[in-house]
N, CA, C and O atoms as a DFTB+ gen file, in Angstrom:
608 C
 N C O
     1  1     -44.530      38.815      15.786
     2  2     -43.806      38.678      14.536
     3  2     -42.622      37.736      14.691
     4  3     -42.373      36.886      13.836
     5  1     -41.881      37.902      15.813
     6  2     -40.753      37.026      16.059
     7  2     -41.214      35.590      16.226
     8  3     -40.549      34.664      15.763
     9  1     -42.340      35.403      16.880
    10  2     -42.870      34.060      17.103
    11  2     -43.230      33.411      15.781
    12  3     -42.971      32.224      15.583
    13  1     -43.818      34.166      14.883
    14  2     -44.205      33.631      13.578
    15  2     -42.953      33.236      12.793
    16  3     -42.914      32.175      12.170
    17  1     -41.950      34.080      12.825
    18  2     -40.696      33.763      12.128
    19  2     -40.033      32.516      12.706
    20  3     -39.529      31.678      11.958
    21  1     -40.032      32.388      14.032
    22  2     -39.451      31.202      14.668
    23  2     -40.228      29.950      14.296
    24  3     -39.631      28.915      14.000
    25  1     -41.552      30.034      14.308
    26  2     -42.376      28.878      13.923
    27  2     -42.150      28.517      12.458
    28  3     -42.072      27.339      12.109
    29  1     -42.048      29.504      11.626
    30  2     -41.807      29.264      10.200
    31  2     -40.441      28.606       9.990
    32  3     -40.323      27.665       9.204
    33  1     -39.419      29.088      10.679
    34  2     -38.074      28.517      10.569
    35  2     -38.067      27.089      11.089
    36  3     -37.450      26.218      10.476
    37  1     -38.731      26.831      12.197
    38  2     -38.787      25.482      12.762
    39  2     -39.519      24.542      11.816
    40  3     -39.100      23.400      11.629
    41  1     -40.605      25.010      11.222
    42  2     -41.375      24.192      10.288
    43  2     -40.547      23.855       9.052
    44  3     -40.534      22.712       8.595
    45  1     -39.864      24.853       8.521
    46  2     -39.027      24.614       7.341
    47  2     -37.877      23.658       7.663
    48  3     -37.547      22.785       6.860
    49  1     -37.281      23.823       8.821
    50  2     -36.189      22.939       9.226
    51  2     -36.677      21.509       9.350
    52  3     -36.008      20.575       8.908
    53  1     -37.845      21.340       9.952
    54  2     -38.413      19.999      10.108
    55  2     -38.736      19.393       8.749
    56  3     -38.502      18.205       8.527
    57  1     -39.267      20.193       7.846
    58  2     -39.613      19.699       6.512
    59  2     -38.368      19.249       5.763
    60  3     -38.373      18.206       5.110
    61  1     -37.318      20.024       5.856
    62  2     -36.060      19.665       5.192
    63  2     -35.485      18.389       5.799
    64  3     -35.049      17.491       5.078
    65  1     -35.488      18.315       7.114
    66  2     -34.923      17.151       7.798
    67  2     -35.706      15.889       7.466
    68  3     -35.113      14.828       7.269
    69  1     -37.016      15.990       7.404
    70  2     -37.848      14.824       7.127
    71  2     -37.848      14.435       5.652
    72  3     -38.118      13.282       5.315
    73  1     -37.552      15.375       4.785
    74  2     -37.555      15.053       3.351
    75  2     -36.240      14.450       2.884
    76  3     -36.157      13.941       1.766
    77  1     -35.219      14.498       3.716
    78  2     -33.920      13.924       3.339
    79  2     -34.048      12.408       3.282
    80  3     -34.726      11.810       4.117
    81  1     -33.396      11.778       2.295
    82  2     -33.492      10.323       2.185
    83  2     -32.826       9.640       3.377
    84  3     -31.815      10.109       3.899
    85  1     -33.402       8.552       3.783
    86  2     -32.836       7.802       4.889
    87  2     -31.587       7.075       4.421
    88  3     -31.540       6.605       3.284
    89  1     -30.593       6.973       5.259
    90  2     -29.384       6.250       4.859
    91  2     -29.686       4.767       4.678
    92  3     -30.338       4.136       5.510
    93  1     -29.200       4.242       3.586
    94  2     -29.418       2.837       3.295
    95  2     -28.344       2.001       3.963
    96  3     -27.163       2.344       3.933
    97  1     -28.756       0.933       4.548
    98  2     -27.806       0.026       5.168
    99  2     -27.901      -1.309       4.449
   100  3     -28.935      -1.977       4.478
   101  1     -26.812      -1.681       3.810
   102  2     -26.787      -2.950       3.101
   103  2     -26.636      -4.069       4.112
   104  3     -25.838      -3.987       5.046
   105  1     -27.408      -5.101       3.908
   106  2     -27.269      -6.241       4.808
   107  2     -26.078      -7.064       4.358
   108  3     -26.018      -7.520       3.216
   109  1     -25.152      -7.244       5.244
   110  2     -23.950      -7.984       4.928
   111  2     -23.730      -9.027       6.004
   112  3     -23.876      -8.765       7.198
   113  1     -23.378     -10.206       5.550
   114  2     -23.009     -11.202       6.540
   115  2     -21.502     -11.182       6.697
   116  3     -20.801     -10.557       5.901
   117  1     -21.005     -11.851       7.703
   118  2     -19.584     -11.785       8.025
   119  2     -18.707     -12.323       6.911
   120  3     -17.553     -11.912       6.791
   121  1     -19.217     -13.224       6.100
   122  2     -18.414     -13.794       5.021
   123  2     -18.150     -12.763       3.931
   124  3     -17.122     -12.821       3.256
   125  1     -19.087     -11.806       3.753
   126  2     -18.937     -10.808       2.694
   127  2     -17.988      -9.679       3.078
   128  3     -17.402      -9.032       2.209
   129  1     -17.839      -9.445       4.364
   130  2     -16.994      -8.335       4.786
   131  2     -15.586      -8.850       5.054
   132  3     -15.382      -9.769       5.848
   133  1     -14.635      -8.247       4.384
   134  2     -13.235      -8.634       4.569
   135  2     -12.470      -7.454       5.125
   136  3     -12.773      -6.303       4.811
   137  1     -11.491      -7.738       5.941
   138  2     -10.662      -6.667       6.472
   139  2      -9.830      -6.068       5.355
   140  3      -9.470      -6.747       4.394
   141  1      -9.534      -4.798       5.495
   142  2      -8.780      -4.085       4.470
   143  2      -7.285      -4.199       4.722
   144  3      -6.574      -3.194       4.734
   145  1      -6.816      -5.408       4.922
   146  2      -5.386      -5.605       5.081
   147  2      -4.983      -6.878       4.340
   148  3      -5.835      -7.630       3.867
   149  1      -3.702      -7.103       4.247
   150  2      -3.216      -8.262       3.504
   151  2      -2.481      -9.241       4.408
   152  3      -1.526      -9.888       3.979
   153  1      -2.916      -9.350       5.640
   154  2      -2.268     -10.243       6.592
   155  2      -2.322     -11.683       6.121
   156  3      -1.321     -12.397       6.177
   157  1      -3.485     -12.111       5.659
   158  2      -3.639     -13.493       5.194
   159  2      -2.715     -13.772       4.008
   160  3      -2.061     -14.813       3.946
   161  1      -2.675     -12.831       3.075
   162  2      -1.804     -12.981       1.903
   163  2      -0.341     -13.074       2.327
   164  3       0.408     -13.905       1.815
   165  1       0.062     -12.215       3.267
   166  2       1.443     -12.233       3.740
   167  2       1.802     -13.582       4.335
   168  3       2.869     -14.124       4.046
   169  1       0.935     -14.124       5.154
   170  2       1.223     -15.389       5.807
   171  2       1.311     -16.533       4.795
   172  3       2.147     -17.426       4.926
   173  1       0.440     -16.493       3.787
   174  2       0.463     -17.547       2.775
   175  2       1.709     -17.448       1.903
   176  3       2.409     -18.440       1.703
   177  1       1.985     -16.263       1.387
   178  2       3.089     -16.083       0.456
   179  2       4.449     -16.095       1.142
   180  3       5.436     -16.555       0.568
   181  1       4.498     -15.597       2.348
   182  2       5.784     -15.403       3.002
   183  2       6.111     -16.475       4.033
   184  3       7.027     -16.316       4.840
   185  1       5.364     -17.551       3.999
   186  2       5.622     -18.682       4.891
   187  2       5.710     -18.249       6.353
   188  3       6.574     -18.715       7.096
   189  1       4.816     -17.363       6.755
   190  2       4.730     -16.981       8.155
   191  2       5.629     -15.849       8.594
   192  3       5.448     -15.349       9.704
   193  1       6.575     -15.417       7.804
   194  2       7.471     -14.334       8.219
   195  2       6.838     -13.002       7.852
   196  3       6.936     -12.551       6.711
   197  1       6.197     -12.383       8.813
   198  2       5.551     -11.097       8.568
   199  2       6.083     -10.056       9.545
   200  3       6.711     -10.389      10.551
   201  1       5.825      -8.806       9.232
   202  2       6.343      -7.709      10.053
   203  2       5.804      -7.751      11.476
   204  3       6.484      -7.315      12.405
   205  1       4.596      -8.267      11.661
   206  2       4.051      -8.315      13.019
   207  2       4.727      -9.371      13.889
   208  3       4.493      -9.419      15.097
   209  1       5.552     -10.206      13.295
   210  2       6.267     -11.221      14.068
   211  2       7.666     -10.755      14.471
   212  3       8.413     -11.507      15.097
   213  1       8.017      -9.542      14.123
   214  2       9.334      -9.028      14.504
   215  2       9.419      -8.951      16.016
   216  3       8.464      -8.570      16.693
   217  1      10.566      -9.315      16.525
   218  2      10.789      -9.261      17.968
   219  2      10.756      -7.814      18.432
   220  3      11.102      -6.900      17.684
   221  1      10.345      -7.624      19.648
   222  2      10.272      -6.272      20.209
   223  2      11.495      -5.938      21.055
   224  3      11.465      -4.994      21.844
   225  1      12.575      -6.711      20.894
   226  2      13.752      -6.371      21.686
   227  2      14.449      -5.155      21.067
   228  3      14.303      -4.868      19.879
   229  1      15.194      -4.469      21.892
   230  2      15.792      -3.197      21.492
   231  2      16.752      -3.354      20.316
   232  3      16.772      -2.508      19.422
   233  1      17.541      -4.412      20.304
   234  2      18.531      -4.616      19.248
   235  2      17.858      -4.746      17.881
   236  3      18.274      -4.101      16.918
   237  1      16.822      -5.579      17.796
   238  2      16.134      -5.773      16.519
   239  2      15.438      -4.496      16.049
   240  3      15.436      -4.185      14.858
   241  1      14.859      -3.773      16.977
   242  2      14.212      -2.505      16.597
   243  2      15.226      -1.498      16.094
   244  3      14.955      -0.777      15.133
   245  1      16.374      -1.435      16.715
   246  2      17.427      -0.503      16.284
   247  2      17.955      -0.879      14.897
   248  3      18.205      -0.002      14.070
   249  1      18.124      -2.158      14.646
   250  2      18.577      -2.615      13.324
   251  2      17.582      -2.180      12.264
   252  3      17.961      -1.604      11.244
   253  1      16.304      -2.458      12.507
   254  2      15.252      -2.083      11.550
   255  2      15.232      -0.571      11.347
   256  3      15.121      -0.091      10.220
   257  1      15.339       0.165      12.432
   258  2      15.314       1.632      12.363
   259  2      16.473       2.172      11.534
   260  3      16.284       3.075      10.719
   261  1      17.658       1.633      11.733
   262  2      18.837       2.102      11.008
   263  2      18.731       1.798       9.511
   264  3      19.083       2.629       8.674
   265  1      18.252       0.619       9.192
   266  2      18.076       0.261       7.766
   267  2      17.029       1.170       7.136
   268  3      17.231       1.682       6.035
   269  1      15.914       1.374       7.828
   270  2      14.836       2.228       7.293
   271  2      15.357       3.651       7.067
   272  3      15.056       4.255       6.037
   273  1      16.114       4.181       7.987
   274  2      16.684       5.522       7.822
   275  2      17.549       5.606       6.576
   276  3      17.439       6.547       5.791
   277  1      18.410       4.613       6.405
   278  2      19.306       4.602       5.244
   279  2      18.511       4.542       3.941
   280  3      18.825       5.253       2.986
   281  1      17.500       3.709       3.902
   282  2      16.691       3.553       2.684
   283  2      15.939       4.838       2.383
   284  3      15.923       5.290       1.238
   285  1      15.318       5.429       3.386
   286  2      14.514       6.635       3.169
   287  2      15.384       7.841       2.811
   288  3      14.940       8.713       2.065
   289  1      16.603       7.906       3.324
   290  2      17.508       9.015       2.996
   291  2      17.949       8.984       1.538
   292  3      18.287      10.022       0.969
   293  1      17.947       7.812       0.937
   294  2      18.385       7.672      -0.457
   295  2      17.277       8.168      -1.379
   296  3      16.322       7.444      -1.660
   297  1      17.410       9.388      -1.840
   298  2      16.372      10.020      -2.670
   299  2      16.329       9.466      -4.092
   300  3      15.409       9.778      -4.847
   301  1      17.312       8.649      -4.464
   302  2      17.282       8.047      -5.803
   303  2      16.295       6.881      -5.856
   304  3      15.926       6.427      -6.939
   305  1      15.868       6.398      -4.691
   306  2      14.917       5.290      -4.632
   307  2      13.484       5.810      -4.772
   308  3      13.173       6.938      -4.392
   309  1      12.635       4.968      -5.320
   310  2      11.225       5.331      -5.475
   311  2      10.505       5.210      -4.132
   312  3      11.035       4.648      -3.174
   313  1       9.308       5.741      -4.088
   314  2       8.486       5.623      -2.883
   315  2       8.200       4.156      -2.600
   316  3       8.133       3.742      -1.443
   317  1       8.035       3.386      -3.641
   318  2       7.799       1.949      -3.488
   319  2       8.962       1.305      -2.731
   320  3       8.745       0.507      -1.819
   321  1      10.171       1.644      -3.101
   322  2      11.349       1.087      -2.431
   323  2      11.472       1.617      -1.003
   324  3      11.920       0.892      -0.115
   325  1      11.085       2.853      -0.776
   326  2      11.133       3.405       0.577
   327  2      10.195       2.651       1.513
   328  3      10.411       2.643       2.725
   329  1       9.165       2.024       0.973
   330  2       8.141       1.367       1.790
   331  2       8.276      -0.152       1.876
   332  3       7.316      -0.823       2.253
   333  1       9.425      -0.707       1.540
   334  2       9.576      -2.161       1.650
   335  2       9.490      -2.579       3.115
   336  3       9.736      -1.782       4.020
   337  1       9.138      -3.835       3.326
   338  2       9.062      -4.363       4.689
   339  2      10.450      -4.788       5.128
   340  3      11.158      -5.493       4.408
   341  1      10.824      -4.356       6.301
   342  2      12.104      -4.725       6.898
   343  2      11.776      -5.460       8.194
   344  3      11.308      -4.859       9.161
   345  1      12.025      -6.751       8.198
   346  2      11.686      -7.581       9.350
   347  2      12.977      -8.095       9.964
   348  3      13.757      -8.778       9.300
   349  1      13.203      -7.770      11.225
   350  2      14.410      -8.208      11.923
   351  2      14.019      -9.169      13.034
   352  3      13.179      -8.859      13.878
   353  1      14.635     -10.327      13.018
   354  2      14.346     -11.353      14.015
   355  2      15.667     -11.962      14.460
   356  3      16.344     -12.629      13.678
   357  1      16.027     -11.735      15.700
   358  2      17.286     -12.235      16.262
   359  2      18.501     -11.804      15.455
   360  3      19.441     -12.579      15.277
   361  1      18.483     -10.567      14.965
   362  2      19.617     -10.026      14.222
   363  2      19.643     -10.396      12.755
   364  3      20.524      -9.940      12.026
   365  1      18.699     -11.212      12.300
   366  2      18.614     -11.589      10.887
   367  2      17.531     -10.734      10.234
   368  3      16.423     -10.625      10.759
   369  1      17.849     -10.129       9.093
   370  2      16.941      -9.198       8.425
   371  2      16.332      -9.851       7.191
   372  3      17.035     -10.467       6.391
   373  1      15.013      -9.709       7.046
   374  2      14.309     -10.159       5.853
   375  2      13.703      -8.933       5.183
   376  3      13.007      -8.147       5.825
   377  1      13.969      -8.773       3.901
   378  2      13.432      -7.659       3.111
   379  2      12.337      -8.201       2.215
   380  3      12.543      -9.189       1.509
   381  1      11.167      -7.563       2.235
   382  2      10.033      -8.023       1.433
   383  2       9.313      -6.841       0.814
   384  3       9.364      -5.720       1.318
   385  1       8.644      -7.121      -0.289
   386  2       7.826      -6.111      -0.931
   387  2       8.312      -5.792      -2.325
   388  3       9.333      -6.317      -2.770
   389  1       7.583      -4.933      -3.016
   390  2       7.936      -4.579      -4.389
   391  2       8.920      -3.422      -4.466
   392  3       8.915      -2.527      -3.621
   393  1       9.757      -3.455      -5.484
   394  2      10.616      -2.338      -5.866
   395  2      10.468      -2.167      -7.368
   396  3       9.916      -3.037      -8.041
   397  1      10.955      -1.052      -7.899
   398  2      10.726      -0.782      -9.321
   399  2      11.797      -1.332     -10.248
   400  3      11.557      -1.462     -11.449
   401  1      12.979      -1.660      -9.721
   402  2      14.041      -2.129     -10.613
   403  2      15.026      -3.011      -9.856
   404  3      15.017      -3.077      -8.627
   405  1      15.868      -3.680     -10.621
   406  2      16.923      -4.507     -10.042
   407  2      17.898      -3.638      -9.253
   408  3      18.414      -4.060      -8.218
   409  1      18.149      -2.420      -9.743
   410  2      19.039      -1.493      -9.054
   411  2      18.512      -1.127      -7.669
   412  3      19.273      -1.082      -6.702
   413  1      17.215      -0.868      -7.578
   414  2      16.619      -0.558      -6.274
   415  2      16.706      -1.756      -5.342
   416  3      16.959      -1.611      -4.146
   417  1      16.499      -2.914      -5.891
   418  2      16.579      -4.141      -5.091
   419  2      17.971      -4.287      -4.470
   420  3      18.108      -4.604      -3.289
   421  1      18.988      -4.051      -5.280
   422  2      20.369      -4.162      -4.798
   423  2      20.701      -3.053      -3.793
   424  3      21.403      -3.299      -2.812
   425  1      20.208      -1.848      -4.029
   426  2      20.486      -0.724      -3.138
   427  2      19.889      -0.966      -1.753
   428  3      20.544      -0.713      -0.741
   429  1      18.660      -1.451      -1.704
   430  2      18.018      -1.726      -0.416
   431  2      18.762      -2.852       0.304
   432  3      18.965      -2.795       1.516
   433  1      19.161      -3.868      -0.449
   434  2      19.907      -4.973       0.161
   435  2      21.249      -4.480       0.714
   436  3      21.653      -4.882       1.805
   437  1      21.939      -3.613      -0.031
   438  2      23.216      -3.069       0.438
   439  2      23.038      -2.289       1.736
   440  3      23.891      -2.348       2.621
   441  1      21.935      -1.561       1.850
   442  2      21.670      -0.802       3.078
   443  2      21.533      -1.746       4.265
   444  3      22.033      -1.453       5.351
   445  1      20.864      -2.869       4.067
   446  2      20.690      -3.839       5.144
   447  2      22.007      -4.524       5.487
   448  3      22.322      -4.712       6.662
   449  1      22.776      -4.897       4.468
   450  2      24.067      -5.559       4.684
   451  2      25.023      -4.625       5.426
   452  3      25.809      -5.077       6.258
   453  1      24.958      -3.341       5.132
   454  2      25.832      -2.372       5.801
   455  2      25.556      -2.312       7.300
   456  3      26.455      -2.007       8.083
   457  1      24.328      -2.597       7.702
   458  2      23.965      -2.526       9.111
   459  2      24.249      -3.845       9.841
   460  3      24.824      -3.836      10.929
   461  1      23.845      -4.989       9.245
   462  2      23.966      -6.266       9.961
   463  2      25.074      -7.176       9.450
   464  3      25.439      -8.138      10.126
   465  1      25.609      -6.894       8.285
   466  2      26.684      -7.724       7.746
   467  2      26.183      -8.744       6.739
   468  3      25.002      -9.088       6.702
   469  1      27.107      -9.209       5.934
   470  2      26.799     -10.168       4.880
   471  2      26.375     -11.497       5.505
   472  3      26.899     -11.901       6.543
   473  1      25.440     -12.156       4.872
   474  2      24.979     -13.455       5.354
   475  2      23.850     -13.370       6.373
   476  3      23.321     -14.400       6.790
   477  1      23.476     -12.171       6.777
   478  2      22.399     -12.011       7.756
   479  2      21.197     -11.291       7.155
   480  3      20.341     -10.774       7.873
   481  1      21.149     -11.267       5.806
   482  2      20.058     -10.593       5.100
   483  2      19.424     -11.554       4.104
   484  3      20.111     -12.146       3.272
   485  1      18.105     -11.703       4.199
   486  2      17.346     -12.473       3.213
   487  2      16.615     -11.474       2.331
   488  3      15.749     -10.738       2.805
   489  1      16.960     -11.447       1.053
   490  2      16.355     -10.495       0.130
   491  2      15.223     -11.177      -0.619
   492  3      15.457     -11.966      -1.535
   493  1      14.000     -10.870      -0.225
   494  2      12.812     -11.408      -0.883
   495  2      12.055     -10.300      -1.622
   496  3      10.845     -10.392      -1.830
   497  1      12.782      -9.261      -2.010
   498  2      12.162      -8.154      -2.742
   499  2      11.796      -8.606      -4.144
   500  3      12.493      -9.424      -4.745
   501  1      10.704      -8.071      -4.660
   502  2      10.235      -8.405      -5.999
   503  2      10.220      -7.153      -6.860
   504  3       9.923      -6.059      -6.380
   505  1      10.540      -7.319      -8.120
   506  2      10.487      -6.188      -9.045
   507  2       9.067      -6.105      -9.587
   508  3       8.591      -7.023     -10.256
   509  1       8.399      -5.001      -9.294
   510  2       7.010      -4.805      -9.713
   511  2       6.968      -4.451     -11.189
   512  3       7.836      -3.730     -11.681
   513  1       5.956      -4.958     -11.907
   514  2       5.825      -4.575     -13.314
   515  2       5.478      -3.100     -13.420
   516  3       4.757      -2.576     -12.570
   517  1       5.973      -2.423     -14.440
   518  2       5.680      -0.988     -14.578
   519  2       4.195      -0.765     -14.843
   520  3       3.550      -1.532     -15.558
   521  1       3.674       0.295     -14.253
   522  2       2.260       0.630     -14.452
   523  2       2.116       1.469     -15.712
   524  3       2.964       2.306     -16.022
   525  1       1.023       1.228     -16.432
   526  2       0.736       2.051     -17.609
   527  2       0.137       3.362     -17.137
   528  3      -0.684       3.379     -16.220
   529  1       0.535       4.435     -17.745
   530  2      -0.044       5.723     -17.397
   531  2      -1.423       5.834     -18.017
   532  3      -1.710       5.178     -19.019
   533  1      -2.278       6.656     -17.433
   534  2      -3.650       6.811     -17.907
   535  2      -3.695       7.266     -19.359
   536  3      -4.512       6.778     -20.140
   537  1      -2.819       8.199     -19.725
   538  2      -2.824       8.729     -21.084
   539  2      -2.557       7.616     -22.095
   540  3      -3.210       7.539     -23.135
   541  1      -1.599       6.762     -21.779
   542  2      -1.277       5.668     -22.681
   543  2      -2.443       4.698     -22.785
   544  3      -2.725       4.181     -23.866
   545  1      -3.128       4.445     -21.665
   546  2      -4.273       3.539     -21.681
   547  2      -5.390       4.092     -22.561
   548  3      -5.982       3.366     -23.359
   549  1      -5.669       5.372     -22.409
   550  2      -6.745       6.002     -23.183
   551  2      -6.414       5.948     -24.672
   552  3      -7.272       5.603     -25.485
   553  1      -5.178       6.286     -25.032
   554  2      -4.772       6.235     -26.441
   555  2      -4.869       4.821     -26.981
   556  3      -5.312       4.614     -28.111
   557  1      -4.457       3.843     -26.178
   558  2      -4.510       2.452     -26.610
   559  2      -5.951       2.014     -26.821
   560  3      -6.254       1.333     -27.801
   561  1      -6.848       2.400     -25.907
   562  2      -8.256       2.045     -26.039
   563  2      -8.853       2.669     -27.298
   564  3      -9.610       2.015     -28.016
   565  1      -8.514       3.937     -27.568
   566  2      -9.031       4.594     -28.769
   567  2      -8.515       3.907     -30.023
   568  3      -9.266       3.715     -30.979
   569  1      -7.256       3.539     -30.029
   570  2      -6.671       2.837     -31.180
   571  2      -7.349       1.493     -31.370
   572  3      -7.651       1.105     -32.498
   573  1      -7.589       0.782     -30.288
   574  2      -8.255      -0.515     -30.360
   575  2      -9.678      -0.366     -30.904
   576  3     -10.133      -1.198     -31.690
   577  1     -10.369       0.679     -30.492
   578  2     -11.732       0.914     -30.976
   579  2     -11.729       1.210     -32.459
   580  3     -12.585       0.711     -33.189
   581  1     -10.768       2.026     -32.926
   582  2     -10.673       2.336     -34.344
   583  2     -10.388       1.065     -35.149
   584  3     -10.972       0.841     -36.209
   585  1      -9.488       0.246     -34.628
   586  2      -9.156      -0.998     -35.331
   587  2     -10.364      -1.908     -35.429
   588  3     -10.569      -2.552     -36.458
   589  1     -11.169      -1.973     -34.378
   590  2     -12.363      -2.815     -34.391
   591  2     -13.379      -2.284     -35.412
   592  3     -14.015      -3.072     -36.111
   593  1     -13.538      -0.946     -35.507
   594  2     -14.477      -0.370     -36.468
   595  2     -14.022      -0.634     -37.892
   596  3     -14.834      -0.924     -38.771
   597  1     -12.702      -0.531     -38.116
   598  2     -12.181      -0.761     -39.469
   599  2     -12.330      -2.217     -39.886
   600  3     -12.497      -2.499     -41.073
   601  1     -12.276      -3.132     -38.955
   602  2     -12.409      -4.540     -39.276
   603  2     -13.847      -4.903     -39.626
   604  3     -14.085      -5.867     -40.353
   605  1     -14.790      -4.148     -39.122
   606  2     -16.220      -4.410     -39.404
   607  2     -16.531      -3.905     -40.759
   608  3     -17.670      -4.014     -41.212
């Protein structure tokens, strides 16, 4: 009886395993696959000054660390502002990335100036356009659809 049950279980397991669809593998050439990073964009837009080019000397790392601490401690800043790029090279700091407002831009710059001093900070922060919330998009789409129906 045990043997029959084991054979039945093995047969069912094999049937299930063999009936499962095979995983599809899309054929892709190297040109179609792109890395999921923006290194190329950074180099083009930022004229070569990227975070991976920051010097690894202790002084530059400490400067970056202190600025990052100050920015992250400021809870009035958005997550976007907390994540700006801080690049320190020979004691000169470059700030890059999006922030949500002019106030955030100035606050992040002040944090950097407080650490390295005036004249040693390049502020290349950009104010990002506000994102539309999903609810507003849905309402707008419905309104647009109604307007199109009324025009017909």
